[in-house]
Amino acid sequence: MKYYKYFFLLVIIGCSSSKVVYDYDSQTDFNQYKTFNFFEDAGKGLNELDIKRVTYEITTALEAKGMQLAEKPDIYINILSEERELVNRNTIGVGLGSGGRNVGFGISGGIPIESRKINQQLTIDFVESKDNQLIWQGIATSEVRQKATPEQKRLHFQKVIGKVINNYPPK
């Protein structure tokens, strides 16, 4: 039973796809950057718990690429989140009918189903620490359930950040 719960959770999260775009300075040699850290005010638009989730996922992904978190880094990372609420108002149709040769009647109706999701745009900027110039940017747009559990949020950010950081460094 325990495994079914996690499988169902992954199926639900997997259905909400995220779109990722990125841009970078083509004149930059990204091999020179070995260390990173976050701007002090990184995470605008996120609550404190989500900031911790996002910075953890970015740190984990960059460390897997051989980079290190440092006090005096080569690059600083900024995180910005913009959200807007989406309300999906669908209905399920129900109908009953009966009919004979020339006589017939039917009843139909709709059952409203309303789900609330949040359209989230997460922007991750990599800024060179020496001259404060933007060198790389990844933007992920995805849908998040409004009443997501902490575990659902963790898995969501893990998936989204993984897709974004997968494009760094540019090839």
Tab-separated table of N, CA, C and O in Angstrom, residues 90-164:
chain	number	residue	atom	x	y	z
A	90	ASN	N	-14.437	22.752	-14.917
A	90	ASN	CA	-14.973	21.709	-15.779
A	90	ASN	C	-16.216	21.108	-15.139
A	90	ASN	O	-16.436	21.241	-13.942
A	91	THR	N	-17.002	20.419	-15.942
A	91	THR	CA	-18.160	19.711	-15.410
A	91	THR	C	-18.169	18.304	-15.965
A	91	THR	O	-17.635	18.031	-17.036
A	92	ILE	N	-18.767	17.430	-15.202
A	92	ILE	CA	-19.026	16.062	-15.664
A	92	ILE	C	-20.493	16.004	-16.004
A	92	ILE	O	-21.344	16.380	-15.202
A	93	GLY	N	-20.773	15.572	-17.200
A	93	GLY	CA	-22.169	15.488	-17.639
A	93	GLY	C	-22.785	14.163	-17.242
A	93	GLY	O	-22.181	13.104	-17.320
A	94	VAL	N	-24.019	14.231	-16.779
A	94	VAL	CA	-24.779	13.049	-16.389
A	94	VAL	C	-26.112	13.118	-17.127
A	94	VAL	O	-26.753	14.159	-17.170
A	95	GLY	N	-26.513	12.025	-17.701
A	95	GLY	CA	-27.787	12.045	-18.414
A	95	GLY	C	-28.524	10.727	-18.281
A	95	GLY	O	-27.933	9.667	-18.173
A	96	LEU	N	-29.846	10.827	-18.254
A	96	LEU	CA	-30.721	9.656	-18.235
A	96	LEU	C	-31.698	9.819	-19.388
A	96	LEU	O	-32.148	10.920	-19.684
A	97	GLY	N	-32.012	8.758	-20.007
A	97	GLY	CA	-32.958	8.878	-21.110
A	97	GLY	C	-33.750	7.602	-21.288
A	97	GLY	O	-33.350	6.515	-20.891
A	98	SER	N	-34.905	7.762	-21.869
A	98	SER	CA	-35.755	6.618	-22.161
A	98	SER	C	-36.582	6.990	-23.379
A	98	SER	O	-36.915	8.147	-23.604
A	99	GLY	N	-36.887	6.047	-24.140
A	99	GLY	CA	-37.693	6.381	-25.317
A	99	GLY	C	-38.342	5.153	-25.902
A	99	GLY	O	-37.808	4.062	-25.874
A	100	GLY	N	-39.479	5.368	-26.414
A	100	GLY	CA	-40.195	4.326	-27.127
A	100	GLY	C	-40.339	4.767	-28.570
A	100	GLY	O	-39.560	5.565	-29.070
A	101	ARG	N	-41.383	4.320	-29.208
A	101	ARG	CA	-41.574	4.678	-30.616
A	101	ARG	C	-41.775	6.163	-30.802
A	101	ARG	O	-41.059	6.821	-31.511
A	102	ASN	N	-42.762	6.725	-30.224
A	102	ASN	CA	-43.030	8.145	-30.399
A	102	ASN	C	-42.965	8.910	-29.092
A	102	ASN	O	-43.296	10.076	-29.039
A	103	VAL	N	-42.576	8.234	-28.046
A	103	VAL	CA	-42.550	8.877	-26.740
A	103	VAL	C	-41.122	8.790	-26.210
A	103	VAL	O	-40.492	7.747	-26.273
A	104	GLY	N	-40.634	9.851	-25.686
A	104	GLY	CA	-39.290	9.830	-25.120
A	104	GLY	C	-39.115	10.965	-24.138
A	104	GLY	O	-39.797	11.979	-24.196
A	105	PHE	N	-38.238	10.750	-23.225
A	105	PHE	CA	-37.907	11.825	-22.317
A	105	PHE	C	-36.455	11.635	-21.887
A	105	PHE	O	-35.867	10.566	-22.010
A	106	GLY	N	-35.869	12.687	-21.411
A	106	GLY	CA	-34.482	12.626	-20.955
A	106	GLY	C	-34.218	13.700	-19.920
A	106	GLY	O	-34.865	14.739	-19.898
A	107	ILE	N	-33.279	13.404	-19.082
A	107	ILE	CA	-32.851	14.347	-18.056
A	107	ILE	C	-31.335	14.388	-18.120
A	107	ILE	O	-30.681	13.350	-18.213
A	108	SER	N	-30.795	15.561	-18.084
A	108	SER	CA	-29.338	15.662	-18.061
A	108	SER	C	-28.934	16.813	-17.159
A	108	SER	O	-29.723	17.707	-16.872
A	109	GLY	N	-27.730	16.775	-16.733
A	109	GLY	CA	-27.222	17.834	-15.872
A	109	GLY	C	-25.714	17.748	-15.785
A	109	GLY	O	-25.096	16.827	-16.307
A	110	GLY	N	-25.136	18.701	-15.160
A	110	GLY	CA	-23.686	18.726	-15.013
A	110	GLY	C	-23.292	18.867	-13.561
A	110	GLY	O	-23.936	19.570	-12.786
A	111	ILE	N	-22.243	18.188	-13.205
A	111	ILE	CA	-21.690	18.279	-11.860
A	111	ILE	C	-20.418	19.112	-11.966
A	111	ILE	O	-19.488	18.723	-12.673
A	112	PRO	N	-20.386	20.270	-11.320
A	112	PRO	CA	-19.200	21.117	-11.452
A	112	PRO	C	-17.991	20.528	-10.720
A	112	PRO	O	-18.117	19.997	-9.618
A	113	ILE	N	-16.866	20.595	-11.387
A	113	ILE	CA	-15.603	20.164	-10.791
A	113	ILE	C	-14.661	21.351	-10.902
A	113	ILE	O	-14.345	21.801	-11.986
A	114	GLU	N	-14.251	21.856	-9.791
A	114	GLU	CA	-13.367	23.010	-9.801
A	114	GLU	C	-12.053	22.620	-9.156
A	114	GLU	O	-12.020	22.086	-8.063
A	115	SER	N	-10.980	22.847	-9.884
A	115	SER	CA	-9.665	22.593	-9.311
A	115	SER	C	-8.843	23.867	-9.418
A	115	SER	O	-8.931	24.589	-10.394
A	116	ARG	N	-8.087	24.129	-8.391
A	116	ARG	CA	-7.263	25.337	-8.360
A	116	ARG	C	-5.801	24.923	-8.464
A	116	ARG	O	-5.332	24.084	-7.723
A	117	LYS	N	-5.143	25.543	-9.425
A	117	LYS	CA	-3.718	25.315	-9.595
A	117	LYS	C	-3.038	26.663	-9.694
A	117	LYS	O	-3.673	27.680	-9.954
A	118	ILE	N	-1.757	26.648	-9.501
A	118	ILE	CA	-0.960	27.853	-9.600
A	118	ILE	C	-0.009	27.690	-10.775
A	118	ILE	O	0.694	26.676	-10.883
A	119	ASN	N	-0.011	28.665	-11.672
A	119	ASN	CA	0.950	28.698	-12.762
A	119	ASN	C	2.169	29.424	-12.214
A	119	ASN	O	2.094	30.599	-11.882
A	120	GLN	N	3.285	28.717	-12.128
A	120	GLN	CA	4.482	29.270	-11.519
A	120	GLN	C	5.577	29.419	-12.564
A	120	GLN	O	5.847	28.492	-13.320
A	121	GLN	N	6.173	30.611	-12.594
A	121	GLN	CA	7.338	30.836	-13.441
A	121	GLN	C	8.527	31.027	-12.510
A	121	GLN	O	8.576	31.971	-11.729
A	122	LEU	N	9.475	30.111	-12.588
A	122	LEU	CA	10.655	30.136	-11.732
A	122	LEU	C	11.850	30.524	-12.595
A	122	LEU	O	12.164	29.852	-13.569
A	123	THR	N	12.491	31.644	-12.240
A	123	THR	CA	13.645	32.144	-12.978
A	123	THR	C	14.891	31.966	-12.131
A	123	THR	O	14.908	32.356	-10.960
A	124	ILE	N	15.924	31.380	-12.731
A	124	ILE	CA	17.199	31.175	-12.047
A	124	ILE	C	18.272	31.893	-12.861
A	124	ILE	O	18.493	31.567	-14.027
A	125	ASP	N	18.897	32.890	-12.240
A	125	ASP	CA	19.943	33.680	-12.886
A	125	ASP	C	21.300	33.325	-12.306
A	125	ASP	O	21.447	33.251	-11.086
A	126	PHE	N	22.283	33.155	-13.181
A	126	PHE	CA	23.673	32.978	-12.766
A	126	PHE	C	24.399	34.270	-13.114
A	126	PHE	O	24.440	34.662	-14.281
A	127	VAL	N	24.974	34.912	-12.106
A	127	VAL	CA	25.617	36.209	-12.269
A	127	VAL	C	27.097	36.077	-11.883
A	127	VAL	O	27.412	35.565	-10.806
A	128	GLU	N	27.962	36.535	-12.776
A	128	GLU	CA	29.392	36.480	-12.494
A	128	GLU	C	29.715	37.398	-11.323
A	128	GLU	O	29.299	38.561	-11.296
A	129	SER	N	30.462	36.898	-10.349
A	129	SER	CA	30.715	37.682	-9.138
A	129	SER	C	31.691	38.826	-9.365
A	129	SER	O	31.590	39.852	-8.689
A	130	LYS	N	32.611	38.694	-10.317
A	130	LYS	CA	33.610	39.745	-10.537
A	130	LYS	C	32.998	41.048	-11.032
A	130	LYS	O	33.305	42.117	-10.526
A	131	ASP	N	32.141	40.958	-12.059
A	131	ASP	CA	31.609	42.184	-12.654
A	131	ASP	C	30.089	42.284	-12.605
A	131	ASP	O	29.498	43.142	-13.248
A	132	ASN	N	29.461	41.382	-11.856
A	132	ASN	CA	28.014	41.426	-11.635
A	132	ASN	C	27.212	41.361	-12.945
A	132	ASN	O	26.186	42.017	-13.084
A	133	GLN	N	27.686	40.568	-13.905
A	133	GLN	CA	27.028	40.427	-15.198
A	133	GLN	C	26.276	39.098	-15.269
A	133	GLN	O	26.802	38.049	-14.877
A	134	LEU	N	25.056	39.160	-15.793
A	134	LEU	CA	24.265	37.954	-16.004
A	134	LEU	C	24.943	37.122	-17.094
A	134	LEU	O	25.209	37.623	-18.186
A	135	ILE	N	25.230	35.854	-16.807
A	135	ILE	CA	25.883	34.994	-17.803
A	135	ILE	C	25.001	33.838	-18.257
A	135	ILE	O	25.209	33.278	-19.325
A	136	TRP	N	24.005	33.467	-17.439
A	136	TRP	CA	23.139	32.340	-17.779
A	136	TRP	C	21.808	32.522	-17.069
A	136	TRP	O	21.764	32.999	-15.942
A	137	GLN	N	20.730	32.139	-17.761
A	137	GLN	CA	19.400	32.244	-17.159
A	137	GLN	C	18.560	31.057	-17.601
A	137	GLN	O	18.518	30.730	-18.791
A	138	GLY	N	17.901	30.436	-16.651
A	138	GLY	CA	16.948	29.364	-16.930
A	138	GLY	C	15.588	29.737	-16.378
A	138	GLY	O	15.489	30.245	-15.254
A	139	ILE	N	14.551	29.517	-17.190
A	139	ILE	CA	13.188	29.848	-16.763
A	139	ILE	C	12.311	28.615	-16.944
A	139	ILE	O	12.240	28.065	-18.048
A	140	ALA	N	11.664	28.203	-15.878
A	140	ALA	CA	10.753	27.059	-15.923
A	140	ALA	C	9.338	27.547	-15.622
A	140	ALA	O	9.117	28.274	-14.660
A	141	THR	N	8.401	27.143	-16.465
A	141	THR	CA	6.996	27.461	-16.244
A	141	THR	C	6.263	26.147	-16.012
A	141	THR	O	6.371	25.222	-16.824
A	142	SER	N	5.545	26.054	-14.902
A	142	SER	CA	4.859	24.805	-14.567
A	142	SER	C	3.616	25.109	-13.743
A	142	SER	O	3.422	26.225	-13.269
A	143	GLU	N	2.797	24.086	-13.574
A	143	GLU	CA	1.599	24.197	-12.740
A	143	GLU	C	1.816	23.447	-11.440
A	143	GLU	O	2.371	22.353	-11.430
A	144	VAL	N	1.365	24.071	-10.366
A	144	VAL	CA	1.490	23.489	-9.033
A	144	VAL	C	0.109	23.476	-8.396
A	144	VAL	O	-0.627	24.456	-8.504
A	145	ARG	N	-0.231	22.377	-7.745
A	145	ARG	CA	-1.510	22.347	-7.018
A	145	ARG	C	-1.458	23.323	-5.865
A	145	ARG	O	-0.460	23.420	-5.162
A	146	GLN	N	-2.555	24.027	-5.666
A	146	GLN	CA	-2.606	25.045	-4.622
A	146	GLN	C	-2.446	24.434	-3.226
A	146	GLN	O	-1.815	25.008	-2.360
A	147	LYS	N	-3.002	23.260	-3.027
A	147	LYS	CA	-2.940	22.622	-1.710
A	147	LYS	C	-1.983	21.432	-1.719
A	147	LYS	O	-2.277	20.385	-1.155
A	148	ALA	N	-0.823	21.624	-2.345
A	148	ALA	CA	0.170	20.556	-2.404
A	148	ALA	C	0.768	20.313	-1.021
A	148	ALA	O	0.970	21.245	-0.248
A	149	THR	N	1.054	19.062	-0.734
A	149	THR	CA	1.699	18.703	0.528
A	149	THR	C	3.183	19.074	0.448
A	149	THR	O	3.715	19.276	-0.649
A	150	PRO	N	3.866	19.119	1.573
A	150	PRO	CA	5.311	19.383	1.528
A	150	PRO	C	6.070	18.379	0.648
A	150	PRO	O	6.976	18.761	-0.078
A	151	GLU	N	5.684	17.129	0.690
A	151	GLU	CA	6.350	16.115	-0.143
A	151	GLU	C	6.076	16.363	-1.623
A	151	GLU	O	6.972	16.214	-2.462
A	152	GLN	N	4.857	16.740	-1.962
A	152	GLN	CA	4.538	17.049	-3.358
A	152	GLN	C	5.328	18.263	-3.834
A	152	GLN	O	5.818	18.279	-4.958
A	153	LYS	N	5.479	19.266	-2.970
A	153	LYS	CA	6.268	20.441	-3.334
A	153	LYS	C	7.730	20.066	-3.536
A	153	LYS	O	8.375	20.528	-4.471
A	154	ARG	N	8.269	19.240	-2.649
A	154	ARG	CA	9.670	18.816	-2.765
A	154	ARG	C	9.902	18.097	-4.088
A	154	ARG	O	10.850	18.388	-4.813
A	155	LEU	N	9.006	17.174	-4.417
A	155	LEU	CA	9.137	16.436	-5.676
A	155	LEU	C	8.963	17.353	-6.888
A	155	LEU	O	9.654	17.198	-7.893
A	156	HIS	N	8.055	18.309	-6.776
A	156	HIS	CA	7.849	19.268	-7.866
A	156	HIS	C	9.129	20.062	-8.123
A	156	HIS	O	9.592	20.164	-9.266
A	157	PHE	N	9.705	20.641	-7.073
A	157	PHE	CA	10.917	21.436	-7.248
A	157	PHE	C	12.092	20.581	-7.696
A	157	PHE	O	12.921	21.029	-8.483
A	158	GLN	N	12.161	19.361	-7.217
A	158	GLN	CA	13.230	18.464	-7.647
A	158	GLN	C	13.158	18.248	-9.161
A	158	GLN	O	14.174	18.319	-9.857
A	159	LYS	N	11.963	18.022	-9.663
A	159	LYS	CA	11.768	17.799	-11.098
A	159	LYS	C	12.064	19.061	-11.903
A	159	LYS	O	12.789	19.022	-12.896
A	160	VAL	N	11.512	20.185	-11.482
A	160	VAL	CA	11.671	21.442	-12.224
A	160	VAL	C	13.129	21.900	-12.219
A	160	VAL	O	13.687	22.231	-13.269
A	161	ILE	N	13.761	21.921	-11.043
A	161	ILE	CA	15.156	22.357	-10.946
A	161	ILE	C	16.051	21.412	-11.744
A	161	ILE	O	16.989	21.850	-12.411
A	162	GLY	N	15.755	20.125	-11.704
A	162	GLY	CA	16.535	19.166	-12.495
A	162	GLY	C	16.496	19.494	-13.979
A	162	GLY	O	17.516	19.451	-14.665
A	163	LYS	N	15.315	19.850	-14.476
A	163	LYS	CA	15.187	20.211	-15.893
A	163	LYS	C	15.942	21.493	-16.223
A	163	LYS	O	16.563	21.605	-17.271
A	164	VAL	N	15.875	22.461	-15.329
A	164	VAL	CA	16.549	23.737	-15.582
A	164	VAL	C	18.065	23.552	-15.556
A	164	VAL	O	18.770	23.942	-16.490
